mmCIF file of C-alpha atoms in Angstrom:
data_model
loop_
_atom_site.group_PDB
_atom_site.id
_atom_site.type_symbol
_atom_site.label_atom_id
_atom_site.label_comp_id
_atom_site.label_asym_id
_atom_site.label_seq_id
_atom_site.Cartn_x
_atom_site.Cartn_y
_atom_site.Cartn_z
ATOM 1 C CA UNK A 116 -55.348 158.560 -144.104
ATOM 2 C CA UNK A 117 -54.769 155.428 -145.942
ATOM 3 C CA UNK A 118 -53.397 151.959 -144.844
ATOM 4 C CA UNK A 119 -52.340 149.365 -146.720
ATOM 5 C CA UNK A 120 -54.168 146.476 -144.526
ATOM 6 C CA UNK A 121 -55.007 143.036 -145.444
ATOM 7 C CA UNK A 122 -56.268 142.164 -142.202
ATOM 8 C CA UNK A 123 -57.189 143.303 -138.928
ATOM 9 C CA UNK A 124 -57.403 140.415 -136.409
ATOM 10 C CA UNK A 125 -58.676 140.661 -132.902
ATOM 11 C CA UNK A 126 -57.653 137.510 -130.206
ATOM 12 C CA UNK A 127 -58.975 137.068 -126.931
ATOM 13 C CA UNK A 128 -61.689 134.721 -125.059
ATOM 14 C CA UNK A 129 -64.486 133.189 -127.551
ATOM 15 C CA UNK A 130 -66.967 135.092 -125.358
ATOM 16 C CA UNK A 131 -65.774 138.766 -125.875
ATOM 17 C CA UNK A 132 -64.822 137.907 -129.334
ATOM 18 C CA UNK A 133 -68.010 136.778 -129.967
ATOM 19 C CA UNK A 134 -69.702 140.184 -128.439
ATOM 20 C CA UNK A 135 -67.516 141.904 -130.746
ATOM 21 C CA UNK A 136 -68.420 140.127 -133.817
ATOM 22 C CA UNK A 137 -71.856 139.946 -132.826
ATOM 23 C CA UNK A 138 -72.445 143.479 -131.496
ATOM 24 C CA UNK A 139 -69.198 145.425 -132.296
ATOM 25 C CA UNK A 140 -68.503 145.796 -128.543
ATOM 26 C CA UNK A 141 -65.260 147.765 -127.708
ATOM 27 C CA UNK A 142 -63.670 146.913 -124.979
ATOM 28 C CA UNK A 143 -60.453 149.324 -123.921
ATOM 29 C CA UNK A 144 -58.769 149.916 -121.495
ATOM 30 C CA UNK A 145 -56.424 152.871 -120.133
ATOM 31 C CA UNK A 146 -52.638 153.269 -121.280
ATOM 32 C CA UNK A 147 -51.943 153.182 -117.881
ATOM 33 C CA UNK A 148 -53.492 149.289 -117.174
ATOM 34 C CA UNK A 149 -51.271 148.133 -120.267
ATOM 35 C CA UNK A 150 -48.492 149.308 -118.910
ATOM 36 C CA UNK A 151 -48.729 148.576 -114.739
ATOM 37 C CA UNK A 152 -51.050 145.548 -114.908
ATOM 38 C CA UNK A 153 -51.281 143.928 -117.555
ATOM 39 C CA UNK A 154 -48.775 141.370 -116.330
ATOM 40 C CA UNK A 155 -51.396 139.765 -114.235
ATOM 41 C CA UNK A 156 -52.541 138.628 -117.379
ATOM 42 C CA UNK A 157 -50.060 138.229 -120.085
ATOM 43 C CA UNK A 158 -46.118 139.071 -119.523
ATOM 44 C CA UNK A 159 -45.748 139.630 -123.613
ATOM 45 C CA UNK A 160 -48.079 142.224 -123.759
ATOM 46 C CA UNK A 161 -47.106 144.170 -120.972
ATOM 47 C CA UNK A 162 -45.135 147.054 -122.041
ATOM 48 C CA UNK A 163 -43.599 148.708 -119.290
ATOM 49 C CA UNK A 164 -43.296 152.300 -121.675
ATOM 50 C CA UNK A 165 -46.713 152.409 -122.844
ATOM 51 C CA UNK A 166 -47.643 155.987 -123.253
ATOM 52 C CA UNK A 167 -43.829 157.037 -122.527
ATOM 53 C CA UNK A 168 -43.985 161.002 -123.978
ATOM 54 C CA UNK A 169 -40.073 160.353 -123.840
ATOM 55 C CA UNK A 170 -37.478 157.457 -123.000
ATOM 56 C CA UNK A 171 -33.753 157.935 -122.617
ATOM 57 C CA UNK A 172 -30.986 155.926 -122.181
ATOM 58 C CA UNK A 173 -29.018 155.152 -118.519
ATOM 59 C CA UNK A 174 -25.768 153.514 -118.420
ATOM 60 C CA UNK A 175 -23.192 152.491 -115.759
ATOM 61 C CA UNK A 176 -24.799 154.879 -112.936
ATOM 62 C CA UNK A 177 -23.526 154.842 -109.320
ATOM 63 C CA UNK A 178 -25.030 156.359 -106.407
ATOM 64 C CA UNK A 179 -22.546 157.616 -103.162
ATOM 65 C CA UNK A 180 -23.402 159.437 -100.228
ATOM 66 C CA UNK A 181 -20.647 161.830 -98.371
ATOM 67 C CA UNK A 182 -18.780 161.064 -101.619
ATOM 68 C CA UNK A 183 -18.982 157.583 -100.379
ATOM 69 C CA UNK A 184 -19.750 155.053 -103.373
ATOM 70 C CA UNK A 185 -22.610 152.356 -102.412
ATOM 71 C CA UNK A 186 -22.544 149.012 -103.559
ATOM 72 C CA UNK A 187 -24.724 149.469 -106.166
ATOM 73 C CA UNK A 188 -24.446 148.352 -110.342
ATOM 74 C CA UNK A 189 -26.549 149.629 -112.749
ATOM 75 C CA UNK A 190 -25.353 148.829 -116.465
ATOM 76 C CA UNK A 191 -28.108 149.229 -118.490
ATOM 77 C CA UNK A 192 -31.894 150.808 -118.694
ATOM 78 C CA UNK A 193 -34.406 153.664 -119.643
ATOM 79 C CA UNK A 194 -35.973 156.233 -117.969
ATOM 80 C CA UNK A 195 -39.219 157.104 -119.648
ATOM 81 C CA UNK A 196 -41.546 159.963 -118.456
ATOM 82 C CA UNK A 197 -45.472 159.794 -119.060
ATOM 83 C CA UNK A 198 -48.477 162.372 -118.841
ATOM 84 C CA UNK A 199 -51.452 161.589 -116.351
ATOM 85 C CA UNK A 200 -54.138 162.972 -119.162
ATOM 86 C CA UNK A 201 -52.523 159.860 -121.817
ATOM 87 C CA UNK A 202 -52.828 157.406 -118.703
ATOM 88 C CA UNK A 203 -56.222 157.646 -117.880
ATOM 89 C CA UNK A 204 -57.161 157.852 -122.245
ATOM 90 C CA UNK A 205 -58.203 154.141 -123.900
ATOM 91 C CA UNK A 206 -56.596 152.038 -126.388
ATOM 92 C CA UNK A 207 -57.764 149.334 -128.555
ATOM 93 C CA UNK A 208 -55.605 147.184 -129.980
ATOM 94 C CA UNK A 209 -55.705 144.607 -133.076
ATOM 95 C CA UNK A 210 -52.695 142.710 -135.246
ATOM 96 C CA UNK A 211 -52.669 144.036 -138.753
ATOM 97 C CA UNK A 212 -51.757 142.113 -141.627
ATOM 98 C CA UNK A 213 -50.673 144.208 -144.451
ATOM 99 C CA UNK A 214 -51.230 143.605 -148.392
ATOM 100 C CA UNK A 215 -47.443 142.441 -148.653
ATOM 101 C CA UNK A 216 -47.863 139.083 -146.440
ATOM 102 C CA UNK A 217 -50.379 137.952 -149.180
ATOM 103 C CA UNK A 218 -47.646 135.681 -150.316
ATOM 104 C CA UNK A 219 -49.097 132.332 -149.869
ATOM 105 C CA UNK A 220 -47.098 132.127 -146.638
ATOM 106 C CA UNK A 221 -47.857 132.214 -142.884
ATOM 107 C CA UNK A 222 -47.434 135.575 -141.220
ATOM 108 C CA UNK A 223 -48.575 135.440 -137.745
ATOM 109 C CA UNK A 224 -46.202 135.540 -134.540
ATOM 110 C CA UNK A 225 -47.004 132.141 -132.499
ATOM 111 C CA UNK A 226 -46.830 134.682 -129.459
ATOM 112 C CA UNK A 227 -49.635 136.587 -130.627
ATOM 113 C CA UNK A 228 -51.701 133.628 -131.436
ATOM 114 C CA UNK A 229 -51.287 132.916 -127.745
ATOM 115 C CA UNK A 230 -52.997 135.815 -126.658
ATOM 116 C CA UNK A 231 -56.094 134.455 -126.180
ATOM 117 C CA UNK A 232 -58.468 131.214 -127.848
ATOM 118 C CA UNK A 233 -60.484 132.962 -130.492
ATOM 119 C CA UNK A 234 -59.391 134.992 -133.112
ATOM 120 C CA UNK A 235 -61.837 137.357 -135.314
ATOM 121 C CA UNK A 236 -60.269 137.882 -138.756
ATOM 122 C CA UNK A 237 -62.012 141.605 -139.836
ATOM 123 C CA UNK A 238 -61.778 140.929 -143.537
ATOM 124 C CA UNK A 239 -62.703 144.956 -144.242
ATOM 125 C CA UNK A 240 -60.159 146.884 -142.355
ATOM 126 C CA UNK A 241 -61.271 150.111 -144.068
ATOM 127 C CA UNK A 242 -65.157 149.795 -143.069
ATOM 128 C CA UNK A 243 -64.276 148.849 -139.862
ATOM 129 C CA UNK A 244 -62.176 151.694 -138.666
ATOM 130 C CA UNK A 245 -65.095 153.914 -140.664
ATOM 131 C CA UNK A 246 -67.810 152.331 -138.282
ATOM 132 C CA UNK A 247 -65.411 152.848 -134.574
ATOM 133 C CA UNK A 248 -65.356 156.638 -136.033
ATOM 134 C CA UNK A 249 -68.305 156.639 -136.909
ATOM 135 C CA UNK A 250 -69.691 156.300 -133.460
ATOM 136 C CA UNK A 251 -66.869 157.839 -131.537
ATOM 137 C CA UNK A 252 -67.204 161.243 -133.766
ATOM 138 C CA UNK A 253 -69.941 162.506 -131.334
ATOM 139 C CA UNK A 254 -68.680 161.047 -127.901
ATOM 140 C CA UNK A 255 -65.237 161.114 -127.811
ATOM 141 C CA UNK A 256 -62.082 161.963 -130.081
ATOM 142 C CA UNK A 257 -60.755 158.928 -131.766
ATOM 143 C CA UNK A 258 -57.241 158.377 -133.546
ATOM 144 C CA UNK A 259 -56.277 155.255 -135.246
ATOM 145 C CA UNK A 260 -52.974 154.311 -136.643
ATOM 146 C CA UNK A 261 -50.294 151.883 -137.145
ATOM 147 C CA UNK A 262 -47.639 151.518 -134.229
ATOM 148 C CA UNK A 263 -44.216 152.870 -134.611
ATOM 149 C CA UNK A 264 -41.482 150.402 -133.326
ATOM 150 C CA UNK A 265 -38.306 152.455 -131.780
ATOM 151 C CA UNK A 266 -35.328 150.965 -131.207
ATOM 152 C CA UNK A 267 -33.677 150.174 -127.769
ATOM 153 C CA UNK A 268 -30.242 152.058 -128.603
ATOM 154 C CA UNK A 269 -31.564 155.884 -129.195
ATOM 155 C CA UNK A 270 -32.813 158.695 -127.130
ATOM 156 C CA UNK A 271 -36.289 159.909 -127.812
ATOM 157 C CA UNK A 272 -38.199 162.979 -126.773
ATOM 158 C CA UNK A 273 -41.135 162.751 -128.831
ATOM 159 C CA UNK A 274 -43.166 159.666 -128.128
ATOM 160 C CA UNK A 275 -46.974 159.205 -128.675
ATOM 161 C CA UNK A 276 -49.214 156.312 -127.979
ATOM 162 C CA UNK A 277 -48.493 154.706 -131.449
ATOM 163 C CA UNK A 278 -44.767 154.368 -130.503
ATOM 164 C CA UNK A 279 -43.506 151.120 -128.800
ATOM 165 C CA UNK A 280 -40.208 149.336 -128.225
ATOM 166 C CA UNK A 281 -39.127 147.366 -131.017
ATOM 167 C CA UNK A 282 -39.085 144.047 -128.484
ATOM 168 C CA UNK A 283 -42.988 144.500 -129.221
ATOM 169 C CA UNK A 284 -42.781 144.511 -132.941
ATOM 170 C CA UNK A 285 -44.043 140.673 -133.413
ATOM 171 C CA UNK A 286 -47.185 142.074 -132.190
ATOM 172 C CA UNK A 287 -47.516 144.488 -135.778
ATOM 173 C CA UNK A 288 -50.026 146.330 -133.524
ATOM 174 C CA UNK A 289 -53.056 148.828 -135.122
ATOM 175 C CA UNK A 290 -54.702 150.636 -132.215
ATOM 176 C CA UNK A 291 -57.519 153.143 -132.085
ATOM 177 C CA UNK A 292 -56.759 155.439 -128.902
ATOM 178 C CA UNK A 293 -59.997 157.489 -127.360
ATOM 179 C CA UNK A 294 -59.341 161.033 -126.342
ATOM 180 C CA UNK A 295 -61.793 159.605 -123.030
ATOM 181 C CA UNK A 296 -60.473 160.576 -119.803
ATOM 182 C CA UNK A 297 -61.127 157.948 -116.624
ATOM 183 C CA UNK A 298 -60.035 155.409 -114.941
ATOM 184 C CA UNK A 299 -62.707 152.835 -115.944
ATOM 185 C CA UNK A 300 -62.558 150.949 -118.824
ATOM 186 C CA UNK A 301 -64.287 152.738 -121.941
ATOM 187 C CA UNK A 302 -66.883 150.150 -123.690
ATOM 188 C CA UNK A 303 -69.411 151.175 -126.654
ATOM 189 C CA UNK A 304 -70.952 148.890 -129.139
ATOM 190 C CA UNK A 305 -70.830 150.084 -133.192
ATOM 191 C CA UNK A 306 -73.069 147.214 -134.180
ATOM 192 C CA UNK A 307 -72.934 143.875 -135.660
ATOM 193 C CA UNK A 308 -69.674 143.247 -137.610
ATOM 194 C CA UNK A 309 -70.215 140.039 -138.511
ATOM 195 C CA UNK A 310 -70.791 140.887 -142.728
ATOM 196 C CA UNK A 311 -66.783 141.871 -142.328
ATOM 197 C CA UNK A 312 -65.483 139.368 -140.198
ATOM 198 C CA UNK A 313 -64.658 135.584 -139.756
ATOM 199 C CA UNK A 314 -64.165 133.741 -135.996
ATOM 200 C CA UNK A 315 -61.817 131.222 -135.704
ATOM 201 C CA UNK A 316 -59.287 128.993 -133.495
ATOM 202 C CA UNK A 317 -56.419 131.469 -132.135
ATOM 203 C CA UNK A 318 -54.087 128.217 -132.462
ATOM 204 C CA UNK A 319 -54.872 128.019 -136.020
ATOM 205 C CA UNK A 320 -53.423 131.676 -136.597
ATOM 206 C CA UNK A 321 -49.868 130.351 -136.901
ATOM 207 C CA UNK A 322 -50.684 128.419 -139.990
ATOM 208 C CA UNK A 323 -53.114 131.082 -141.294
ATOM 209 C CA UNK A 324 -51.663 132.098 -145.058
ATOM 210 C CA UNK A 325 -53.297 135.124 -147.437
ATOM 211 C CA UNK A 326 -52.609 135.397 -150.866
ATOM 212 C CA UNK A 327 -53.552 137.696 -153.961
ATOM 213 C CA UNK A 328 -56.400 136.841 -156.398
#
């Protein structure tokens, strides 16, 4: 499959991003932790439908008892269903940065350049997903794409891991997901990246440009 990336950025703590560049360590997590508890941690990348096999709309219910209405308003929400087996599976997430923002102008979200201090630019998207499959090929299944952003005012019934709300779409998320079943986190080292990458300030992001030679 091919992508049209510019860029593949990673932001988090200068320590893990340095064990990635370094060592190409992957750290992931479960669906499930992005979606229940990730707020403990950061509110804008908590996504309380991660994984969500289907979401649906609910509008103006009531609830009654002996045909008795209770004093209870509910205007607006979703009901989303999920599948243990996708739970307890491991995503890995990065920003992409696609050939068309090579405009001379800045691109990133200032939200995602809050996610953490350190940013690692991987400057060879292509080589990079080649080495994560590379070593997953005889461990675990590995899919990669770009995520899908739905909209809030539709009914869906056929949601996969690369589908989120389109609240989320500053993020312009690219996520590996490991067909790894468990509750721990999943975390495997593909080697030194650091001939395909670049570490810098997370803050600096926001005024980070790319343009065509």
């Amino acid at each position: 499959m091919t992508y049209n990336l510019g860029l593949l950025i990673k932001i988090g703590d200068e320590q893990h991003i340095d064990k990635l560049q370094k060592s190409g360590l992957i750290y992931s997590k479960t669906v499930k932790y992005f979606r229940e508890r990730e707020i403990e941690e950061f509110e804008l990348r908590r996504d309380k439908h991660e994984g969500a096999q289907s979401s649906i709309r609910i509008n103006n219910l009531k609830l009654s008892v002996d045909n008795q209405e209770l004093p209870f308003k509910f205007r607006k929400g979703r009901f989303s269903t999920f599948n243990q087996n996708i739970d307890f599976s491991h995503i890995f997430c990065l920003y992409a940065a696609s050939e068309e923002q090579a405009n001379g102008k800045p691109f990133v979200d200032e939200r995602v350049a809050s996610f953490g201090n350190t940013a690692l630019l991987i400057t060879n998207p292509g080589e990079f997903i080649r080495r994560v499959e590379e070593f997953s090929r005889n461990n675990f299944g590995c899919s990669y794409n770009l995520v899908k952003y739905y909209p809030d005012n539709k009914d869906y019934s056929q949601l996969t891991v690369f589908h989120k709300p389109d609240y989320y779409n500053f993020q312009r998320e690219f996520r590996f997901h490991f067909d790894h079943i468990t509750e721990e986190d999943l975390v495997f080292e593909i080697g030194s990246i650091e001939d395909i990458s670049i570490k810098m300030e997370a803050a600096k992001l926001v005024g980070l440009t790319m343009e065509k030679k």
